mmCIF file of C-alpha atoms in Angstrom:
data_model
loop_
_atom_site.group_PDB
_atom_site.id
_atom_site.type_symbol
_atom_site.label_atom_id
_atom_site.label_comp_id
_atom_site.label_asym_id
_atom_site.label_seq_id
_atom_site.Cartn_x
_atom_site.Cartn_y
_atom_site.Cartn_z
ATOM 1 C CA UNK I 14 -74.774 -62.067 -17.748
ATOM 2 C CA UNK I 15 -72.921 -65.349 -18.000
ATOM 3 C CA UNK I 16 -69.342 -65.328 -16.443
ATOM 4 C CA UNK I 17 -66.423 -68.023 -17.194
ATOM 5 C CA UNK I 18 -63.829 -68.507 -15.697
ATOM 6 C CA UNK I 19 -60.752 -69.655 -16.480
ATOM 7 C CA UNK I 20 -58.245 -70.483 -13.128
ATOM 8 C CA UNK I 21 -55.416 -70.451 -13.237
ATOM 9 C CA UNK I 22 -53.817 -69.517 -16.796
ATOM 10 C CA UNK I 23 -51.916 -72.886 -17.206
ATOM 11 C CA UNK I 24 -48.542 -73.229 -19.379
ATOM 12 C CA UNK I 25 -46.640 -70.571 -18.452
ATOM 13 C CA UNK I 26 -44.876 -68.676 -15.920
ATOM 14 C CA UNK I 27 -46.739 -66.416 -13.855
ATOM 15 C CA UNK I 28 -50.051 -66.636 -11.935
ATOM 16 C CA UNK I 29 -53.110 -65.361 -14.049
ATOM 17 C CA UNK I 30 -56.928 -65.635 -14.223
ATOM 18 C CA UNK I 31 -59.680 -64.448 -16.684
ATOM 19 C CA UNK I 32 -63.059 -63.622 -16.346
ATOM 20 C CA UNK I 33 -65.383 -63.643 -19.703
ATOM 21 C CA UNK I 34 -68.429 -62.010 -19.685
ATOM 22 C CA UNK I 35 -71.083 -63.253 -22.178
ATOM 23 C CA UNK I 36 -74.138 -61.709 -23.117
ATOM 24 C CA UNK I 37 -77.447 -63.228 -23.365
ATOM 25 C CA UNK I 38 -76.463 -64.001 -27.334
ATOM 26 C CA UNK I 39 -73.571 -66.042 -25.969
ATOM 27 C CA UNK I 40 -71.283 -63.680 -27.349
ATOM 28 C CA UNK I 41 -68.526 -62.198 -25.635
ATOM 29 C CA UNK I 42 -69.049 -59.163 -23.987
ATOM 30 C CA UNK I 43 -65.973 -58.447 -22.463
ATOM 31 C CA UNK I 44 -62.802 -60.009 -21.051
ATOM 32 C CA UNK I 45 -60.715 -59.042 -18.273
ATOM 33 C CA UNK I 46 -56.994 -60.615 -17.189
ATOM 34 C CA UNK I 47 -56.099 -60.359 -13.075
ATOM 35 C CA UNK I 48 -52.658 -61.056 -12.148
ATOM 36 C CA UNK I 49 -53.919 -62.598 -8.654
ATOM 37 C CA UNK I 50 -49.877 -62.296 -7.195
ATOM 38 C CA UNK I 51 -47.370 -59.566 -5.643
ATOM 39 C CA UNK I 52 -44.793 -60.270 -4.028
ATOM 40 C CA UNK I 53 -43.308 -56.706 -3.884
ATOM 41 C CA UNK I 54 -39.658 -56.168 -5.209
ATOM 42 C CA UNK I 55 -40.270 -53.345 -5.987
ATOM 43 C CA UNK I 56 -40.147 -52.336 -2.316
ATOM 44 C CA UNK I 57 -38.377 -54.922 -0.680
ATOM 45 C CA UNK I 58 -35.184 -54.782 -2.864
ATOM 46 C CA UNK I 59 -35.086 -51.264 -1.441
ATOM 47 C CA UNK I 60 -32.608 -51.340 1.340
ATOM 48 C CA UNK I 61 -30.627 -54.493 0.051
ATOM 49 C CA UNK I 62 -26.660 -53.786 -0.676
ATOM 50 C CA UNK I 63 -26.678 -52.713 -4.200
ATOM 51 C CA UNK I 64 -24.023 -55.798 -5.218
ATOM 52 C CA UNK I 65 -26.979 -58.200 -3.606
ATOM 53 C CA UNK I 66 -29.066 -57.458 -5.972
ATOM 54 C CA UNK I 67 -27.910 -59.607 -8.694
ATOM 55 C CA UNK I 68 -28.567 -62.355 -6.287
ATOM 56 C CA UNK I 69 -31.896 -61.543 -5.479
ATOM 57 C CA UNK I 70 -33.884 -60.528 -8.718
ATOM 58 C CA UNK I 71 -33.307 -63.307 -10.431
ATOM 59 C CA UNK I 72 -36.027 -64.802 -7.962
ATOM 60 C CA UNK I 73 -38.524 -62.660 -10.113
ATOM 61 C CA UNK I 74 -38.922 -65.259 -12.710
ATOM 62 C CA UNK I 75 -36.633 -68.654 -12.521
ATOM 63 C CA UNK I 76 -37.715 -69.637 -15.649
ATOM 64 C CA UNK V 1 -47.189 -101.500 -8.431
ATOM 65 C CA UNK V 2 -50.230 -98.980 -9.609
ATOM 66 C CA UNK V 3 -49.179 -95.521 -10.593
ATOM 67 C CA UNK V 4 -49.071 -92.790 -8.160
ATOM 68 C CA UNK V 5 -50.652 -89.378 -8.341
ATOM 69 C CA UNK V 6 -48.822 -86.415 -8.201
ATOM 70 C CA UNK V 7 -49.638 -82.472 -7.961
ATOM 71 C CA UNK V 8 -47.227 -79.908 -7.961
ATOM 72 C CA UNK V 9 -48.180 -76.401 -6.933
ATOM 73 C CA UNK V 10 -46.620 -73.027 -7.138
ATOM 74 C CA UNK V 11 -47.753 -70.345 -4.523
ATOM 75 C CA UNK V 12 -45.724 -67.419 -3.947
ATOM 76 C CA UNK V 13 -42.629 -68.099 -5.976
ATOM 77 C CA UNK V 14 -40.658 -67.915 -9.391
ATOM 78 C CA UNK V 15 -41.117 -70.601 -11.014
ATOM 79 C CA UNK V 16 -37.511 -72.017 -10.593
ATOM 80 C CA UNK V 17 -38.846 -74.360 -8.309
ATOM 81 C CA UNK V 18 -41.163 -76.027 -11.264
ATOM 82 C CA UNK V 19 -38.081 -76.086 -14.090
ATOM 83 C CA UNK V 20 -35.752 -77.561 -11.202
ATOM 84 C CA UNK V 21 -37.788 -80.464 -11.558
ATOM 85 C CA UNK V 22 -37.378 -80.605 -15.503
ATOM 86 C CA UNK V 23 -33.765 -80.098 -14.390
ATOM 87 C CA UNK V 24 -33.627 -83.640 -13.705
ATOM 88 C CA UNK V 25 -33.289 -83.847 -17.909
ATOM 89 C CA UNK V 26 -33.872 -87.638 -18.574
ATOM 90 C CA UNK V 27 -34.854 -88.960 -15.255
ATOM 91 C CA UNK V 28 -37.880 -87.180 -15.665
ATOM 92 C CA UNK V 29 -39.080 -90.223 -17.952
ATOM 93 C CA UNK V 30 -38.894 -92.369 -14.712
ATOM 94 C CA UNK V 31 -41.222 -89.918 -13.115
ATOM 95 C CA UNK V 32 -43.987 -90.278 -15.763
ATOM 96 C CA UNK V 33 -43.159 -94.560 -15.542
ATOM 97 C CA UNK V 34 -43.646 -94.030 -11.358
ATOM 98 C CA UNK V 35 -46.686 -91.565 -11.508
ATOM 99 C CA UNK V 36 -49.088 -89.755 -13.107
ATOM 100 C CA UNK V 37 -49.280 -86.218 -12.576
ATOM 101 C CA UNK V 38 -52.705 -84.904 -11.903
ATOM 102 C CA UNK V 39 -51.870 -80.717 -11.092
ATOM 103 C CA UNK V 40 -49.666 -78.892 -12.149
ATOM 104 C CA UNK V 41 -50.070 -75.123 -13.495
ATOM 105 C CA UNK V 42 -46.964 -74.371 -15.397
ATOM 106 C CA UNK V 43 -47.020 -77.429 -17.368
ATOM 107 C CA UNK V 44 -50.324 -78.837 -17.632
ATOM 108 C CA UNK V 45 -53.802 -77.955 -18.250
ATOM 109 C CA UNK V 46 -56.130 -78.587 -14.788
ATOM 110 C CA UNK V 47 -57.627 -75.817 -13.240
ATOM 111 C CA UNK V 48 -58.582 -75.198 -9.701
ATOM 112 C CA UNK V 49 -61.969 -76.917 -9.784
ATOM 113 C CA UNK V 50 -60.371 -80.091 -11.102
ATOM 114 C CA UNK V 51 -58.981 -80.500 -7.689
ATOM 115 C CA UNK V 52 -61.982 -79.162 -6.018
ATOM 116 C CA UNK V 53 -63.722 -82.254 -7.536
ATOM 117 C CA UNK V 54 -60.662 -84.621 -6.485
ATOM 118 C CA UNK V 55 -61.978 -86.878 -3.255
ATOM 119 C CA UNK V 56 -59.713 -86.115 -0.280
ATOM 120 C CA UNK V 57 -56.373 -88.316 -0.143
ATOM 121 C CA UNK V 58 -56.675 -89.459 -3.872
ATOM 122 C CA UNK V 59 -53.154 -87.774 -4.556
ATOM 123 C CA UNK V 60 -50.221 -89.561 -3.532
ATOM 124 C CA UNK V 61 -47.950 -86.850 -3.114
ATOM 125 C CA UNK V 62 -47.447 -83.285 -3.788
ATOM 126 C CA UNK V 63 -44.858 -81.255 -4.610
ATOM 127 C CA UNK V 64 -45.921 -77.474 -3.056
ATOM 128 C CA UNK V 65 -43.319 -74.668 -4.061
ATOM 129 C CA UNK V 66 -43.661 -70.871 -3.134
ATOM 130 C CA UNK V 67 -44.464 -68.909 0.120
ATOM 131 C CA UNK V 68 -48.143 -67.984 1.346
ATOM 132 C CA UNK V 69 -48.584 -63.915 1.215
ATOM 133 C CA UNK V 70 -52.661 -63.754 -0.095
ATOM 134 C CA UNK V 71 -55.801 -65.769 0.915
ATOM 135 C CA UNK V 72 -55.797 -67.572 -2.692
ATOM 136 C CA UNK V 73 -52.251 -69.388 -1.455
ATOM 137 C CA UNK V 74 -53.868 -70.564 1.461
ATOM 138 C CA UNK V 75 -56.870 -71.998 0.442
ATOM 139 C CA UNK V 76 -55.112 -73.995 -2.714
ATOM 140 C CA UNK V 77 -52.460 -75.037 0.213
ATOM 141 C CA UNK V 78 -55.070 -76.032 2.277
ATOM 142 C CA UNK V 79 -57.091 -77.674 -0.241
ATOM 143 C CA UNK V 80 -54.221 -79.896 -1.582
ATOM 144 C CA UNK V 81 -53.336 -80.198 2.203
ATOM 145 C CA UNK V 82 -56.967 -82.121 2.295
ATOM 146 C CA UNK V 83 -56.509 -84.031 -1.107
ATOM 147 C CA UNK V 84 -52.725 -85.458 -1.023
ATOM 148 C CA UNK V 85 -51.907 -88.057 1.167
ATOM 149 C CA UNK V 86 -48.197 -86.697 1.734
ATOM 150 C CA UNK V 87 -47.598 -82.711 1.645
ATOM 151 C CA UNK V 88 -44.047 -81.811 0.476
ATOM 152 C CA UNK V 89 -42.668 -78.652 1.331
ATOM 153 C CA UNK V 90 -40.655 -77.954 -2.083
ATOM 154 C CA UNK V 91 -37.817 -75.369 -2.043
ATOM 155 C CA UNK V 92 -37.044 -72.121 0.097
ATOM 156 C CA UNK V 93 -39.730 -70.260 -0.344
ATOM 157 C CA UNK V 94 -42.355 -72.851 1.037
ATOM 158 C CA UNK V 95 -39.771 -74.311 4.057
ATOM 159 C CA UNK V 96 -38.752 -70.590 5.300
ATOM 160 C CA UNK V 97 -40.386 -68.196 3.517
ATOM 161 C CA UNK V 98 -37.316 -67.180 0.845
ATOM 162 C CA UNK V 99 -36.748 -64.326 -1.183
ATOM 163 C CA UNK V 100 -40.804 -63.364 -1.454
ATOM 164 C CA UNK V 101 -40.526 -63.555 2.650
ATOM 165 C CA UNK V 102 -38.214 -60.204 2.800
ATOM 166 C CA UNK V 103 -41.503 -58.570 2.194
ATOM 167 C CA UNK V 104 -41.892 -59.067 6.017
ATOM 168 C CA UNK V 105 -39.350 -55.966 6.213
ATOM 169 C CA UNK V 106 -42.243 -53.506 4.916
ATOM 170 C CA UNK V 107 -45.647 -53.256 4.913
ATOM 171 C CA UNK V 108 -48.632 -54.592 2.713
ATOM 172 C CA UNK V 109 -49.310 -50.552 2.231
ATOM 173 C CA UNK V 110 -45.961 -49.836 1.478
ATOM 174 C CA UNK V 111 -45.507 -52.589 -0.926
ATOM 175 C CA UNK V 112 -48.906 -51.670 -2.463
ATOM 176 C CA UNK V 113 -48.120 -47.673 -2.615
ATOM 177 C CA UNK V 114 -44.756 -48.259 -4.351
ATOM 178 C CA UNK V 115 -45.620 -50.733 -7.036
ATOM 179 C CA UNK V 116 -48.743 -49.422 -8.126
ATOM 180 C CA UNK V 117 -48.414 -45.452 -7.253
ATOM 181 C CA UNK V 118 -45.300 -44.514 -6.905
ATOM 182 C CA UNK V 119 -43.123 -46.426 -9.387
ATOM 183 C CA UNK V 120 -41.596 -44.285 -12.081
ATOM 184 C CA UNK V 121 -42.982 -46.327 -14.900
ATOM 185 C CA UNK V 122 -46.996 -46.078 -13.717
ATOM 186 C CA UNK V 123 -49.223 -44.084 -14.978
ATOM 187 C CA UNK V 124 -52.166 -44.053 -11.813
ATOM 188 C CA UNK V 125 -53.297 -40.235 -11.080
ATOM 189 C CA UNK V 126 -56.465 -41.469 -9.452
ATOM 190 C CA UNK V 127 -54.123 -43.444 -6.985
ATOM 191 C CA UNK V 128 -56.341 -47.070 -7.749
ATOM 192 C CA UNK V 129 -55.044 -49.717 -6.101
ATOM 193 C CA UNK V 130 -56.323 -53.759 -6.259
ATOM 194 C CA UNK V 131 -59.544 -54.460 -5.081
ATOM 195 C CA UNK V 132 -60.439 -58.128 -3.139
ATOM 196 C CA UNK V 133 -64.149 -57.227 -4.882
ATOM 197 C CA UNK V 134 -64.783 -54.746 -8.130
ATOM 198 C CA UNK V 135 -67.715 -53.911 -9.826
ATOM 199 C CA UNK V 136 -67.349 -53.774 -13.238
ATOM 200 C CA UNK V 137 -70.450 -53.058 -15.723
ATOM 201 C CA UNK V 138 -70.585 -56.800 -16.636
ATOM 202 C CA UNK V 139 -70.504 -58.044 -12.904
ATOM 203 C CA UNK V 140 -68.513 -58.533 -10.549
ATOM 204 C CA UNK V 141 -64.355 -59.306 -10.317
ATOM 205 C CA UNK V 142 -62.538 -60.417 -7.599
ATOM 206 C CA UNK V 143 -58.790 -60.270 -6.627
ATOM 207 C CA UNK V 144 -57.249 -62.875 -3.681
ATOM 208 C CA UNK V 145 -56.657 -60.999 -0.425
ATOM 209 C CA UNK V 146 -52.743 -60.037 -0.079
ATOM 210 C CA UNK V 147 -51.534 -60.302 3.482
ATOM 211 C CA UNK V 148 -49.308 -58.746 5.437
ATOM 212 C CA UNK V 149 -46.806 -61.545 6.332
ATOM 213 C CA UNK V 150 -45.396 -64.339 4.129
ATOM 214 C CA UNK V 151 -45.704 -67.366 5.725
ATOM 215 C CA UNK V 152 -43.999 -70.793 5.354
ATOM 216 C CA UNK V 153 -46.457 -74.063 4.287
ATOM 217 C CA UNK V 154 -45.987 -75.230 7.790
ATOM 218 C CA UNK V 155 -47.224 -72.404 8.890
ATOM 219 C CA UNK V 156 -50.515 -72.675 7.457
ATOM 220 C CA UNK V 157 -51.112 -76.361 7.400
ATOM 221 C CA UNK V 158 -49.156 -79.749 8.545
ATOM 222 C CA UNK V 159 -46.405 -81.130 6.046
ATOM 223 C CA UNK V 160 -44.971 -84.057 5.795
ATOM 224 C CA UNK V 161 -41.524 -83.446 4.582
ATOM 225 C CA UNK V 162 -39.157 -80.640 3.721
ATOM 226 C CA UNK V 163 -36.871 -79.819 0.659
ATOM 227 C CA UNK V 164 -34.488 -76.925 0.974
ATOM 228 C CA UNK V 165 -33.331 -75.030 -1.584
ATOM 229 C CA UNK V 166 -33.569 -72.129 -4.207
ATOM 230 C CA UNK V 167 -34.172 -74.383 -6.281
ATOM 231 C CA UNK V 168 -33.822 -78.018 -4.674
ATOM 232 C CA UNK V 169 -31.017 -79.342 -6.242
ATOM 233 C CA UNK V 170 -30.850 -82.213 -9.037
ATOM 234 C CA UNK V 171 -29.829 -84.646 -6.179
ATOM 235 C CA UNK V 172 -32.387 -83.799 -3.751
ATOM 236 C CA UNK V 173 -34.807 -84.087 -6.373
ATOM 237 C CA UNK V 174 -33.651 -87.313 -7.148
ATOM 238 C CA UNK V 175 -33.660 -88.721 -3.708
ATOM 239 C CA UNK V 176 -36.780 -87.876 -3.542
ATOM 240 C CA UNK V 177 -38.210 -89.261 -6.969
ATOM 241 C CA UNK V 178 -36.216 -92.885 -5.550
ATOM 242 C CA UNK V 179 -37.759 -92.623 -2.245
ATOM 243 C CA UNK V 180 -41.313 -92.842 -3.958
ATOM 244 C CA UNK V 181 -39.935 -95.278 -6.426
ATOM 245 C CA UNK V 182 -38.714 -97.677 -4.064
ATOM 246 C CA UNK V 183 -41.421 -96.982 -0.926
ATOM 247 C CA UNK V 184 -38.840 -95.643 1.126
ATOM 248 C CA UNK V 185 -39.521 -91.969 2.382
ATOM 249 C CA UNK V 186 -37.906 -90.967 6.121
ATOM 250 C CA UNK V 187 -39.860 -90.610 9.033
ATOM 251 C CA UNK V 188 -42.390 -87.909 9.103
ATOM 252 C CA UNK V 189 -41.146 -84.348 9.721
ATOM 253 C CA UNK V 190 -37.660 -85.119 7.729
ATOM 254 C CA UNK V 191 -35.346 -82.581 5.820
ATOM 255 C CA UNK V 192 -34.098 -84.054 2.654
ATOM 256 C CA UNK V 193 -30.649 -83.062 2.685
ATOM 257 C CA UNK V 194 -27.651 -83.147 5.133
ATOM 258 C CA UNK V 195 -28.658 -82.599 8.993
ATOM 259 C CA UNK V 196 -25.136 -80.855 9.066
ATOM 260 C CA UNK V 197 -23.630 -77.416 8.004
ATOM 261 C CA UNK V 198 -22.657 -76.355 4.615
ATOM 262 C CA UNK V 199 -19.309 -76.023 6.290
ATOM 263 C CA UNK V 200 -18.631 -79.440 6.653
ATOM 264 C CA UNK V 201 -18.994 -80.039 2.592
ATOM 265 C CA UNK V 202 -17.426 -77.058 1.676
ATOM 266 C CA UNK V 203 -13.635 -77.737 0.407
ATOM 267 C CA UNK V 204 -11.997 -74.601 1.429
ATOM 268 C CA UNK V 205 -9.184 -74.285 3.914
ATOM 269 C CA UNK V 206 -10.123 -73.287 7.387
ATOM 270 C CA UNK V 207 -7.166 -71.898 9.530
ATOM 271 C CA UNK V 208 -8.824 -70.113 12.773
ATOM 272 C CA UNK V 209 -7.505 -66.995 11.687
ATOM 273 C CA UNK V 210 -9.400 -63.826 13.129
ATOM 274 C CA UNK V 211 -10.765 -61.148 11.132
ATOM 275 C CA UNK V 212 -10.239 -57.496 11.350
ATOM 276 C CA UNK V 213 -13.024 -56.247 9.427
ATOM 277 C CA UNK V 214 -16.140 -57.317 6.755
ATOM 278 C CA UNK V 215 -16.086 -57.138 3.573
ATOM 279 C CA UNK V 216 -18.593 -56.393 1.326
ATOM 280 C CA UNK V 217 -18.480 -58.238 -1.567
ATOM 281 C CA UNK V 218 -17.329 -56.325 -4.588
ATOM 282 C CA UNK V 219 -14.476 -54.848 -2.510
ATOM 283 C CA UNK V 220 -12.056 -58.398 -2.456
ATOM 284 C CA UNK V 221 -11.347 -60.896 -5.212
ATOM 285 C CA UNK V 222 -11.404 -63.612 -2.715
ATOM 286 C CA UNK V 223 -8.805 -66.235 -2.471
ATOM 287 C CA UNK V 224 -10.817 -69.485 -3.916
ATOM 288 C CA UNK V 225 -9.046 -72.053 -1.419
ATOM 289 C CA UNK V 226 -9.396 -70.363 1.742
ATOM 290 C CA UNK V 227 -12.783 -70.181 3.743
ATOM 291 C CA UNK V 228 -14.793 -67.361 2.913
ATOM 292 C CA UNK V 229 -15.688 -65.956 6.398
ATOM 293 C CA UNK V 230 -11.953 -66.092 7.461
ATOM 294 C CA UNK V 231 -11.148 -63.586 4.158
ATOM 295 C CA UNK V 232 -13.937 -61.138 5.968
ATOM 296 C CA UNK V 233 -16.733 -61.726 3.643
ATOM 297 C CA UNK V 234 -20.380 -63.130 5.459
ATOM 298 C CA UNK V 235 -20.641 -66.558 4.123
ATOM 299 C CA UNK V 236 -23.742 -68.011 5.791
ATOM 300 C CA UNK V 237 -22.138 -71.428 5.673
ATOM 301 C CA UNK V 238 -21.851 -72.321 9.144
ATOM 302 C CA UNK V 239 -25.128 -71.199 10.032
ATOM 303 C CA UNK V 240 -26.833 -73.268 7.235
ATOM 304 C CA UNK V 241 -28.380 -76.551 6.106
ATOM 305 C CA UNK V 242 -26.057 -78.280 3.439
ATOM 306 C CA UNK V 243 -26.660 -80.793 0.944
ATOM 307 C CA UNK V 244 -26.301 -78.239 -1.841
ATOM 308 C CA UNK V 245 -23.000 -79.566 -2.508
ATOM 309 C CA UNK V 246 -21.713 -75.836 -1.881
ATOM 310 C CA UNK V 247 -22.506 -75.038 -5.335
ATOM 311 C CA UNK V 248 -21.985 -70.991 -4.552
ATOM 312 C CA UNK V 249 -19.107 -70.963 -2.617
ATOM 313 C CA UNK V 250 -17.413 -73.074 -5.594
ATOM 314 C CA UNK V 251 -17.905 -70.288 -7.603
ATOM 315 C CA UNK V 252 -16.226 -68.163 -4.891
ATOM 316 C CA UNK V 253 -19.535 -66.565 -3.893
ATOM 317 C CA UNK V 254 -20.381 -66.407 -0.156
ATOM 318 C CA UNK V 255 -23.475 -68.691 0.493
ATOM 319 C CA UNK V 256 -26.813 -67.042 1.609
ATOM 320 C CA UNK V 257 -28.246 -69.633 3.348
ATOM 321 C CA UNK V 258 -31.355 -70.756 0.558
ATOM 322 C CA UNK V 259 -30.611 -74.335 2.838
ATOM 323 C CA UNK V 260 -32.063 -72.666 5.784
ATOM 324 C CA UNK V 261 -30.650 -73.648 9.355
ATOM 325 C CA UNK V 262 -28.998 -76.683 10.163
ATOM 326 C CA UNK V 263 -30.176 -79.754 12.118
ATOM 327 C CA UNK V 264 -30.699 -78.103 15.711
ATOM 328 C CA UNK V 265 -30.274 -74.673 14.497
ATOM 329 C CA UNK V 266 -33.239 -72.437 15.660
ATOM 330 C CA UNK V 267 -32.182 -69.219 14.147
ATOM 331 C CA UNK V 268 -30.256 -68.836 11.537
ATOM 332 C CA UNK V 269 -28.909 -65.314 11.717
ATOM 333 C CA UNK V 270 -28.064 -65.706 15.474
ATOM 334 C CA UNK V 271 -25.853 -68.794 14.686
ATOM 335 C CA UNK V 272 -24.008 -66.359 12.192
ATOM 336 C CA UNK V 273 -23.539 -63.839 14.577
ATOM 337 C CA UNK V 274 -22.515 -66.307 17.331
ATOM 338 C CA UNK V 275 -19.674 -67.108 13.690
ATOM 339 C CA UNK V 276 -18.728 -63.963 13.781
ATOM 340 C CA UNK V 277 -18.304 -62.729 17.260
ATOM 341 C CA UNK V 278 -16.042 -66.387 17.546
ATOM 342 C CA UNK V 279 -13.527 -64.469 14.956
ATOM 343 C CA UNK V 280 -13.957 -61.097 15.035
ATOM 344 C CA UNK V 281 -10.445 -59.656 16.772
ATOM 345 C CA UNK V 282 -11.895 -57.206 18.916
ATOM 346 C CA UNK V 283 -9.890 -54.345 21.652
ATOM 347 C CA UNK V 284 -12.943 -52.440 23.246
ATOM 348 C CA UNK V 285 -16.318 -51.125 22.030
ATOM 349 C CA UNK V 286 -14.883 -48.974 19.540
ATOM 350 C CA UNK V 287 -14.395 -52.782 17.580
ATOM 351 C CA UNK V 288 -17.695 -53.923 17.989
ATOM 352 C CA UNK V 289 -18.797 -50.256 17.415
ATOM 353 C CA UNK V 290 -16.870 -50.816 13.835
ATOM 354 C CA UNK V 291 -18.115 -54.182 13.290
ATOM 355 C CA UNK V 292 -21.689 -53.945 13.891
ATOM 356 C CA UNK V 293 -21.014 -50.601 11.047
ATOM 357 C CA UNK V 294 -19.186 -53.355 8.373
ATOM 358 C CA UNK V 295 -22.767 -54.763 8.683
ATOM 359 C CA UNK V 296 -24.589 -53.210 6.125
ATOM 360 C CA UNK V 297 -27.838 -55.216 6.210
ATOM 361 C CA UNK V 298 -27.949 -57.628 8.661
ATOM 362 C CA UNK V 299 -31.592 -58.541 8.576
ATOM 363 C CA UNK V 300 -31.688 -59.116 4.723
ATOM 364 C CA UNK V 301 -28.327 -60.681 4.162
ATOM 365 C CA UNK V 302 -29.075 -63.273 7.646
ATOM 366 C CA UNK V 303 -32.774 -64.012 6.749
ATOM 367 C CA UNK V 304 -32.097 -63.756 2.686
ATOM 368 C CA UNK V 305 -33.966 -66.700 2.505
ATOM 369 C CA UNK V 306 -36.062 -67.479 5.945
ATOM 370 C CA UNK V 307 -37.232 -64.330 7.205
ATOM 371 C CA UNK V 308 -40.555 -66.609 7.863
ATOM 372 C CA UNK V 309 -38.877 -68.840 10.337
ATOM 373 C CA UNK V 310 -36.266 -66.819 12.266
ATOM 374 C CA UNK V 311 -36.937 -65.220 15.444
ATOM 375 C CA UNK V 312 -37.865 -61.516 14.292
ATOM 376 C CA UNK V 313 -40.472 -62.593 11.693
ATOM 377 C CA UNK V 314 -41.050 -59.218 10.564
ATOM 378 C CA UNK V 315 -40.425 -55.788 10.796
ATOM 379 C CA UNK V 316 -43.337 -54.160 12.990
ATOM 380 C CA UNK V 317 -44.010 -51.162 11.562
ATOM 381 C CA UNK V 318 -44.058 -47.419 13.889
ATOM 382 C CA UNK V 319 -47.370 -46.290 14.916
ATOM 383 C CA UNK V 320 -47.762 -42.876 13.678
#
């Protein structure tokens, strides 16, 4: 089955690739997205003074 | 003159990094007059094998933002490392790790576990977690590797110059667009900002008066003329880079150090300490005993923004 790729996902904030599968009629067969970043807030804000936060989650997304 | 070629890259970062460069609003026209941007993911369309094909040293200079925390980030870091004549280490997160580099106070697993199992808004009973390889019925995915430590650029492969901040300010940005402009960049191995403290731009009164405990800071409204650290509160001023024109403490909010050390400085959060002790009014242990309990997270709030470079580096986790 054919595979393109497309890497990165350009024009926009964020880091993203897709992988398109196309079967032997050159049609898609399926698509999948894969968010190829983590930088973990989720854990590492835990243990941070509460009135830090403000100061540090903004650093999600600075756009 | 003939134009030069310039990437910018994003690794482990926000993105603030990439619109602090728009932030130079109209000067940005003198950019696209001085060079002609060949990479750059947020705002243009080139993919990775476009700079695969690019013959080594055929980009003038790039501009790399963002920490390296998966095996993706360093091979794009060390492919533009191969391809640009002069590597820029761009904002906080690629000179000392920044906010991404606080993951180096937990684990890979732990990060993992939390935001893909145990957050309250997943929905994962079969506990699946990322995969470097998957196969799926079509073929085969594949996911970059995410390390354990967050590493700085220089860390991974040699740079030629460094620019602080979270985000580099307007004026850094500048300098450094006129440096290219007029052929002028510093010596290899040069910060682009002040080689002194924030301290010695900062306005505010200093009167070498001691302090009897910290502050936290929603528990003063603090005095906007007089120095931050003498009201109790940790400003990281003295123990950090300046050139940001102390845009927080302006705004009577204690810096956090995005500037990284100073000229000199090896470790950041033992120069703050080495602050604090200096004013601390102290009459026995039961003080220091006191102090060291005002502290309520040293390691985040001293390496907010260069975990990566100070002395510690990480947490190491306990065997179990």
């Amino acid at each position: 089955m054919k595979k393109i790729t497309i890497d990165p996902i350009t024009r926009l904030e964020g880091h993203g690739k897709i992988d398109i599968f196309l079967d032997d009629a050159g049609d898609v067969a399926n698509a999948y997205l894969q968010i190829p970043e983590l930088r973990g807030f989720e854990k590492f804000c835990e243990g941070r003074p509460v009135e830090e936060l403000p100061r540090i989650v903004p650093r999600i997304c600075g756009v | 003159m003939a134009k030069l070629k310039l990437a910018l890259y994003w690794a482990a970062a926000c993105g603030g990094c990439d619109v602090a460069v728009l932030d130079i609003n109209e000067k940005i026209l003198d950019v696209a007059k001085l060079a002609d941007i060949v990479f750059w993911p947020i705002a243009l369309d080139f993919k990775y094998h476009h700079v695969e094909a690019m013959p080594d040293k055929s980009v003038d200079v790039c501009l790399f933002n963002g920490a390296i925390r998966s095996s993706e980030q360093e091979h794009i870091a060390k492919m533009l490392r191969s391809k640009s004549k002069v590597l820029v280490s761009f904002g906080s997160c690629a000179c000392f790790g920044g906010i991404p580099a606080l993951a180096n106070l937990t684990t890979r697993a732990e990060i993992m576990e939390r935001a893909y199992i145990e957050a309250p808004s997943n929905e994962n009973p079969n506990k699946t977690l990322p995969q470097t390889k998957v196969s799926v019925p079509e073929g085969e995915l594949t996911l970059p590797e995410l390390y354990d430590n967050v590493l700085t650029l220089a860390q991974v492969v040699p740079v030629e110059y460094f620019v602080p901040g979270c985000p580099p300010t307007v004026d850094l940005i500048l300098k450094v667009v006129n440096a290219l402009a007029t052929n002028s960049l510093p010596p290899v191995g040069a910060t682009i900002a002040s080689d002194k403290t924030l301290c010695d731009e900062c306005d505010r009164k200093k009167e070498k008066k001691m302090i009897s405990r910290i502050y936290r800071t929603h528990e003063i409204i603090p005095d906007p003329e007089r120095c931050l650290l003498e009201q109790g509160l940790l400003c990281m001023g003295s123990a950090t880079r300046g050139g940001c024109g102390a845009l927080c403490v302006k705004v009577n909010i204690p810096c956090r150090g995005c500037f990284g050390p100073p000229a000199g400085v090896f470790d950041q959060g033992a120069k703050l300490v080495s602050s604090i002790a200096s004013i601390y009014q102290t009459n026995g242990k039961q003080d220091i005993e006191k102090m060291v309990n005002e502290l309520v997270d040293p390691a985040g709030t001293f390496y907010r923004f260069g975990m990566s470079v100070s002395m510690l580096k990480r947490r190491i986790p306990q065997k179990t």
